[in-house]
Amino acid sequence: ICKKCKFVFHSKCLIKEIRDIYINLNQEHFLCENCITCNKCGLNAYNLNVEKKDNKFNCETNLCLYCERKINKKEFCKICDELWYNKDANLLIECTKCKYSYHKNCDKIIFTNINNNLFKKNKYLCPLCRINKKLNCINNLIKELKNLDQNEYFIRPVNLNDFPNYLKVIKNPICFEDIENRNLIDNTYLKDMDKFFQDMFLIPDNAMTFNMPRTPVYEIAMELKKNMEKILNENYKLLYQ
């Protein structure tokens, strides 16, 4: 019994592609050749296998072979998930990294940065590759800034046994390990770059708040903040791209 149209079929009467997939399945999972359609073009299996002899239906992927070939050849926009055709050439732009072509009007950032060298045709990065590039940049920056702490004062949380009154003075404790973990768990800073800058500068700011001026830790924290500002300013445009 087809779970959509509710008609009853002899298994031997089904087209081979559907029979091979569904013959051993429970009835509630069955869709007949008129109801099972290609996820992309919408044609049903009957039309593809009976009326269009040059095309076939793949029941395992719910795609006709024509659409399946286009997907395998990366001939679809990964933003809107629609197939594109040769006649759409002027409407497309190819990512220099992943080699997928996207509809220009699907990537809104192209229109706001049309004169920016990063978005010229020979340098275009799609949204997914931009995210990966940005994420790599954030991870590399965290490592670079962490390496500035050669004395390892700010790598791990403050030991409260050594400084029992620390939380009475510092309301938002943070360290480089905390920042690494936040980024690894859910890519926190990819979603909010302002938060990344705030958390980074909170490390030396907390140290300068808790420690008295001209003490060794205060001076180290002040130097750390100065170096952090320089490195983050150099990467500001990339991070906010």
Short mmCIF file of C-alpha atoms in Angstrom, two decimals:
data_model
loop_
_atom_site.label_atom_id
_atom_site.label_comp_id
_atom_site.label_asym_id
_atom_site.label_seq_id
_atom_site.Cartn_x
_atom_site.Cartn_y
_atom_site.Cartn_z
CA ILE A 1 0.00 0.00 0.00
CA CYS A 2 1.38 3.40 -0.97
CA LYS A 3 1.49 5.57 2.17
CA LYS A 4 0.64 8.69 0.12
CA CYS A 5 -2.08 7.79 -2.43
CA LYS A 6 -3.27 4.68 -0.50
CA PHE A 7 -3.50 2.57 -3.68
CA VAL A 8 -2.56 -1.10 -3.46
CA PHE A 9 0.05 -2.53 -5.87
CA HIS A 10 1.34 -5.98 -6.80
CA SER A 11 5.07 -5.94 -6.12
CA LYS A 12 5.67 -7.69 -9.46
CA CYS A 13 3.93 -4.80 -11.27
CA LEU A 14 6.29 -2.13 -9.90
CA ILE A 15 9.12 -0.79 -12.02
CA LYS A 16 12.38 -2.53 -11.24
CA GLU A 17 14.05 0.44 -9.46
CA ILE A 18 11.22 0.75 -6.96
CA ARG A 19 10.72 -3.00 -6.57
CA ASP A 20 14.41 -3.54 -5.73
CA ILE A 21 14.29 -0.92 -2.99
CA TYR A 22 10.88 -1.59 -1.42
CA ILE A 23 10.20 -5.29 -1.92
CA ASN A 24 11.68 -6.20 1.46
CA LEU A 25 10.46 -3.11 3.37
CA ASN A 26 7.44 -2.75 5.60
CA GLN A 27 4.34 -1.42 3.80
CA GLU A 28 4.26 1.86 5.74
CA HIS A 29 7.51 2.95 4.08
CA PHE A 30 6.32 2.31 0.53
CA LEU A 31 5.72 5.04 -2.09
CA CYS A 32 4.47 4.06 -5.53
CA GLU A 33 6.05 5.19 -8.80
CA ASN A 34 3.50 7.98 -9.17
CA CYS A 35 4.09 9.38 -5.68
CA ILE A 36 7.86 9.09 -5.34
CA THR A 37 9.42 12.15 -6.94
CA CYS A 38 12.87 13.54 -7.63
CA ASN A 39 13.90 15.85 -4.78
CA LYS A 40 15.26 18.36 -7.30
CA CYS A 41 13.16 18.48 -10.48
CA GLY A 42 9.94 17.06 -9.00
CA LEU A 43 9.32 14.48 -11.76
CA ASN A 44 7.93 11.20 -10.52
CA ALA A 45 9.48 7.79 -11.08
CA TYR A 46 6.83 6.67 -13.55
CA ASN A 47 7.40 9.61 -15.90
CA LEU A 48 11.15 9.16 -15.70
CA ASN A 49 11.23 5.40 -16.24
CA VAL A 50 8.35 4.98 -18.68
CA GLU A 51 7.91 8.26 -20.57
CA LYS A 52 11.52 9.51 -20.51
CA LYS A 53 13.65 6.56 -21.50
CA ASP A 54 16.85 8.67 -21.47
CA ASN A 55 16.50 9.33 -17.75
CA LYS A 56 16.05 6.96 -14.80
CA PHE A 57 15.14 7.23 -11.13
CA ASN A 58 17.41 6.37 -8.21
CA CYS A 59 15.19 5.31 -5.31
CA GLU A 60 18.12 5.23 -2.91
CA THR A 61 18.75 8.98 -3.25
CA ASN A 62 15.25 10.04 -4.37
CA LEU A 63 16.85 11.73 -7.37
CA CYS A 64 16.54 11.21 -11.08
CA LEU A 65 19.89 10.31 -12.61
CA TYR A 66 20.03 13.61 -14.52
CA CYS A 67 19.79 15.63 -11.30
CA GLU A 68 22.12 13.20 -9.54
CA ARG A 69 24.77 13.72 -12.22
CA LYS A 70 24.47 17.51 -11.90
CA ILE A 71 24.91 17.28 -8.12
CA ASN A 72 27.94 15.02 -8.50
CA LYS A 73 29.41 17.56 -10.94
CA LYS A 74 28.77 20.37 -8.37
CA GLU A 75 26.26 22.03 -10.69
CA PHE A 76 24.02 23.44 -7.98
CA CYS A 77 24.02 26.47 -5.70
CA LYS A 78 24.76 25.39 -2.11
CA ILE A 79 22.97 28.46 -0.72
CA CYS A 80 19.52 28.01 -2.31
CA ASP A 81 20.15 24.30 -3.12
CA GLU A 82 18.84 24.76 -6.67
CA LEU A 83 20.42 23.24 -9.77
CA TRP A 84 21.94 25.69 -12.25
CA TYR A 85 22.31 25.34 -16.02
CA ASN A 86 24.71 26.62 -18.68
CA LYS A 87 22.26 29.36 -19.63
CA ASP A 88 22.70 30.75 -16.09
CA ALA A 89 26.43 31.46 -16.59
CA ASN A 90 26.08 35.23 -16.22
CA LEU A 91 24.18 34.78 -12.96
CA LEU A 92 26.86 32.60 -11.37
CA ILE A 93 30.16 33.12 -9.60
CA GLU A 94 32.64 30.33 -8.81
CA CYS A 95 34.36 29.92 -5.45
CA THR A 96 38.12 29.80 -5.99
CA LYS A 97 38.52 27.28 -3.17
CA CYS A 98 35.71 24.70 -3.29
CA LYS A 99 35.00 25.24 -7.04
CA TYR A 100 31.23 25.30 -6.52
CA SER A 101 29.35 27.97 -8.49
CA TYR A 102 26.76 30.07 -6.69
CA HIS A 103 23.96 32.36 -7.81
CA LYS A 104 25.27 35.89 -7.32
CA ASN A 105 21.97 37.06 -5.89
CA CYS A 106 22.06 34.27 -3.27
CA ASP A 107 25.21 35.69 -1.67
CA LYS A 108 24.09 39.08 -0.38
CA ILE A 109 27.61 40.09 0.64
CA ILE A 110 28.67 40.30 -3.02
CA PHE A 111 26.41 43.29 -3.61
CA THR A 112 27.65 45.18 -0.56
CA ASN A 113 31.31 44.51 -1.42
CA ILE A 114 31.16 44.55 -5.20
CA ASN A 115 34.25 46.79 -5.47
CA ASN A 116 36.21 44.90 -2.85
CA ASN A 117 39.11 42.83 -4.26
CA LEU A 118 38.04 39.90 -2.09
CA PHE A 119 34.85 39.59 -4.12
CA LYS A 120 36.15 39.99 -7.63
CA LYS A 121 35.48 36.97 -9.81
CA ASN A 122 39.00 35.54 -9.60
CA LYS A 123 39.16 35.88 -5.79
CA TYR A 124 35.64 35.00 -4.71
CA LEU A 125 35.11 32.82 -1.62
CA CYS A 126 31.65 31.36 -1.03
CA PRO A 127 29.91 31.72 2.37
CA LEU A 128 30.99 28.25 3.55
CA CYS A 129 34.63 28.82 2.61
CA ARG A 130 34.55 32.28 4.18
CA ILE A 131 33.30 30.71 7.40
CA ASN A 132 36.06 28.09 7.31
CA LYS A 133 38.66 30.76 6.58
CA LYS A 134 37.37 32.93 9.40
CA LEU A 135 37.24 29.98 11.81
CA ASN A 136 40.84 29.06 10.96
CA CYS A 137 41.83 32.69 11.50
CA ILE A 138 40.18 32.72 14.94
CA ASN A 139 41.83 29.43 15.96
CA ASN A 140 45.24 30.64 14.78
CA LEU A 141 44.79 33.94 16.60
CA ILE A 142 43.89 32.19 19.85
CA LYS A 143 47.09 30.12 19.60
CA GLU A 144 49.20 33.17 18.69
CA LEU A 145 47.80 35.25 21.57
CA LYS A 146 48.12 32.34 23.96
CA ASN A 147 51.81 32.04 23.05
CA LEU A 148 52.32 35.65 24.17
CA ASP A 149 51.84 34.42 27.73
CA GLN A 150 55.31 32.93 28.09
CA ASN A 151 55.03 32.80 31.88
CA GLU A 152 51.70 30.94 31.59
CA TYR A 153 50.01 33.22 34.11
CA PHE A 154 46.80 33.38 32.07
CA ILE A 155 46.60 29.95 30.41
CA ARG A 156 44.49 28.25 33.08
CA PRO A 157 41.92 29.51 35.62
CA VAL A 158 43.25 31.24 38.73
CA ASN A 159 43.82 28.83 41.62
CA LEU A 160 41.28 29.90 44.24
CA ASN A 161 43.21 28.10 46.98
CA ASP A 162 46.10 30.47 46.36
CA PHE A 163 43.85 33.52 45.91
CA PRO A 164 40.66 32.88 47.96
CA ASN A 165 39.36 36.46 47.50
CA TYR A 166 39.79 36.45 43.71
CA LEU A 167 36.08 36.03 42.87
CA LYS A 168 35.17 38.85 45.26
CA VAL A 169 37.20 41.22 43.08
CA ILE A 170 36.82 39.66 39.62
CA LYS A 171 33.20 39.09 38.54
CA ASN A 172 33.98 37.57 35.12
CA PRO A 173 37.05 35.33 35.41
CA ILE A 174 38.50 34.05 32.16
CA CYS A 175 41.68 32.49 30.77
CA PHE A 176 43.01 31.31 27.42
CA GLU A 177 41.75 27.77 28.07
CA ASP A 178 38.22 29.12 28.56
CA ILE A 179 38.40 30.95 25.25
CA GLU A 180 39.71 27.85 23.46
CA ASN A 181 36.93 25.70 24.93
CA ARG A 182 34.18 28.18 24.03
CA ASN A 183 35.35 28.24 20.44
CA LEU A 184 35.74 24.45 20.19
CA ILE A 185 32.35 23.59 21.69
CA ASP A 186 30.03 25.75 19.56
CA ASN A 187 32.16 28.20 17.56
CA THR A 188 30.99 30.99 19.88
CA TYR A 189 33.24 33.64 18.39
CA LEU A 190 32.34 32.83 14.81
CA LYS A 191 28.86 34.09 15.64
CA ASP A 192 29.95 37.10 17.70
CA MET A 193 33.31 38.72 16.98
CA ASP A 194 32.66 41.49 19.51
CA LYS A 195 32.53 38.80 22.18
CA PHE A 196 35.90 37.46 20.97
CA PHE A 197 37.55 40.87 21.44
CA GLN A 198 35.85 41.43 24.79
CA ASP A 199 36.94 38.06 26.16
CA MET A 200 40.50 38.44 24.91
CA PHE A 201 41.00 41.86 26.52
CA LEU A 202 39.25 40.69 29.68
CA ILE A 203 42.26 38.44 30.43
CA PRO A 204 44.79 41.26 30.94
CA ASP A 205 42.10 43.62 32.29
CA ASN A 206 41.22 41.16 35.07
CA ALA A 207 44.91 40.78 35.94
CA MET A 208 45.40 44.55 36.13
CA THR A 209 42.27 44.89 38.26
CA PHE A 210 43.28 42.22 40.77
CA ASN A 211 46.99 43.06 40.97
CA MET A 212 48.43 46.35 42.16
CA PRO A 213 50.18 48.64 39.64
CA ARG A 214 53.93 48.14 39.21
CA THR A 215 53.73 44.55 40.47
CA PRO A 216 55.26 41.90 38.14
CA VAL A 217 51.91 40.38 37.11
CA TYR A 218 50.39 43.82 36.49
CA GLU A 219 53.31 44.82 34.24
CA ILE A 220 53.16 41.50 32.34
CA ALA A 221 49.39 41.89 31.84
CA MET A 222 49.85 45.44 30.58
CA GLU A 223 52.48 44.29 28.05
CA LEU A 224 50.23 41.38 27.03
CA LYS A 225 47.35 43.76 26.35
CA LYS A 226 49.59 46.01 24.25
CA ASN A 227 50.74 43.07 22.10
CA MET A 228 47.21 41.71 21.84
CA GLU A 229 45.95 45.07 20.55
CA LYS A 230 48.61 45.10 17.86
CA ILE A 231 47.87 41.54 16.64
CA LEU A 232 44.08 41.93 16.74
CA ASN A 233 44.21 45.26 14.90
CA GLU A 234 46.26 43.64 12.14
CA ASN A 235 43.53 40.98 11.72
CA TYR A 236 40.53 43.22 12.31
CA LYS A 237 39.34 43.41 8.68
CA LEU A 238 39.57 39.66 8.17
CA LEU A 239 37.71 38.90 11.39
CA TYR A 240 34.84 41.28 10.61
CA GLN A 241 34.61 40.35 6.91
#
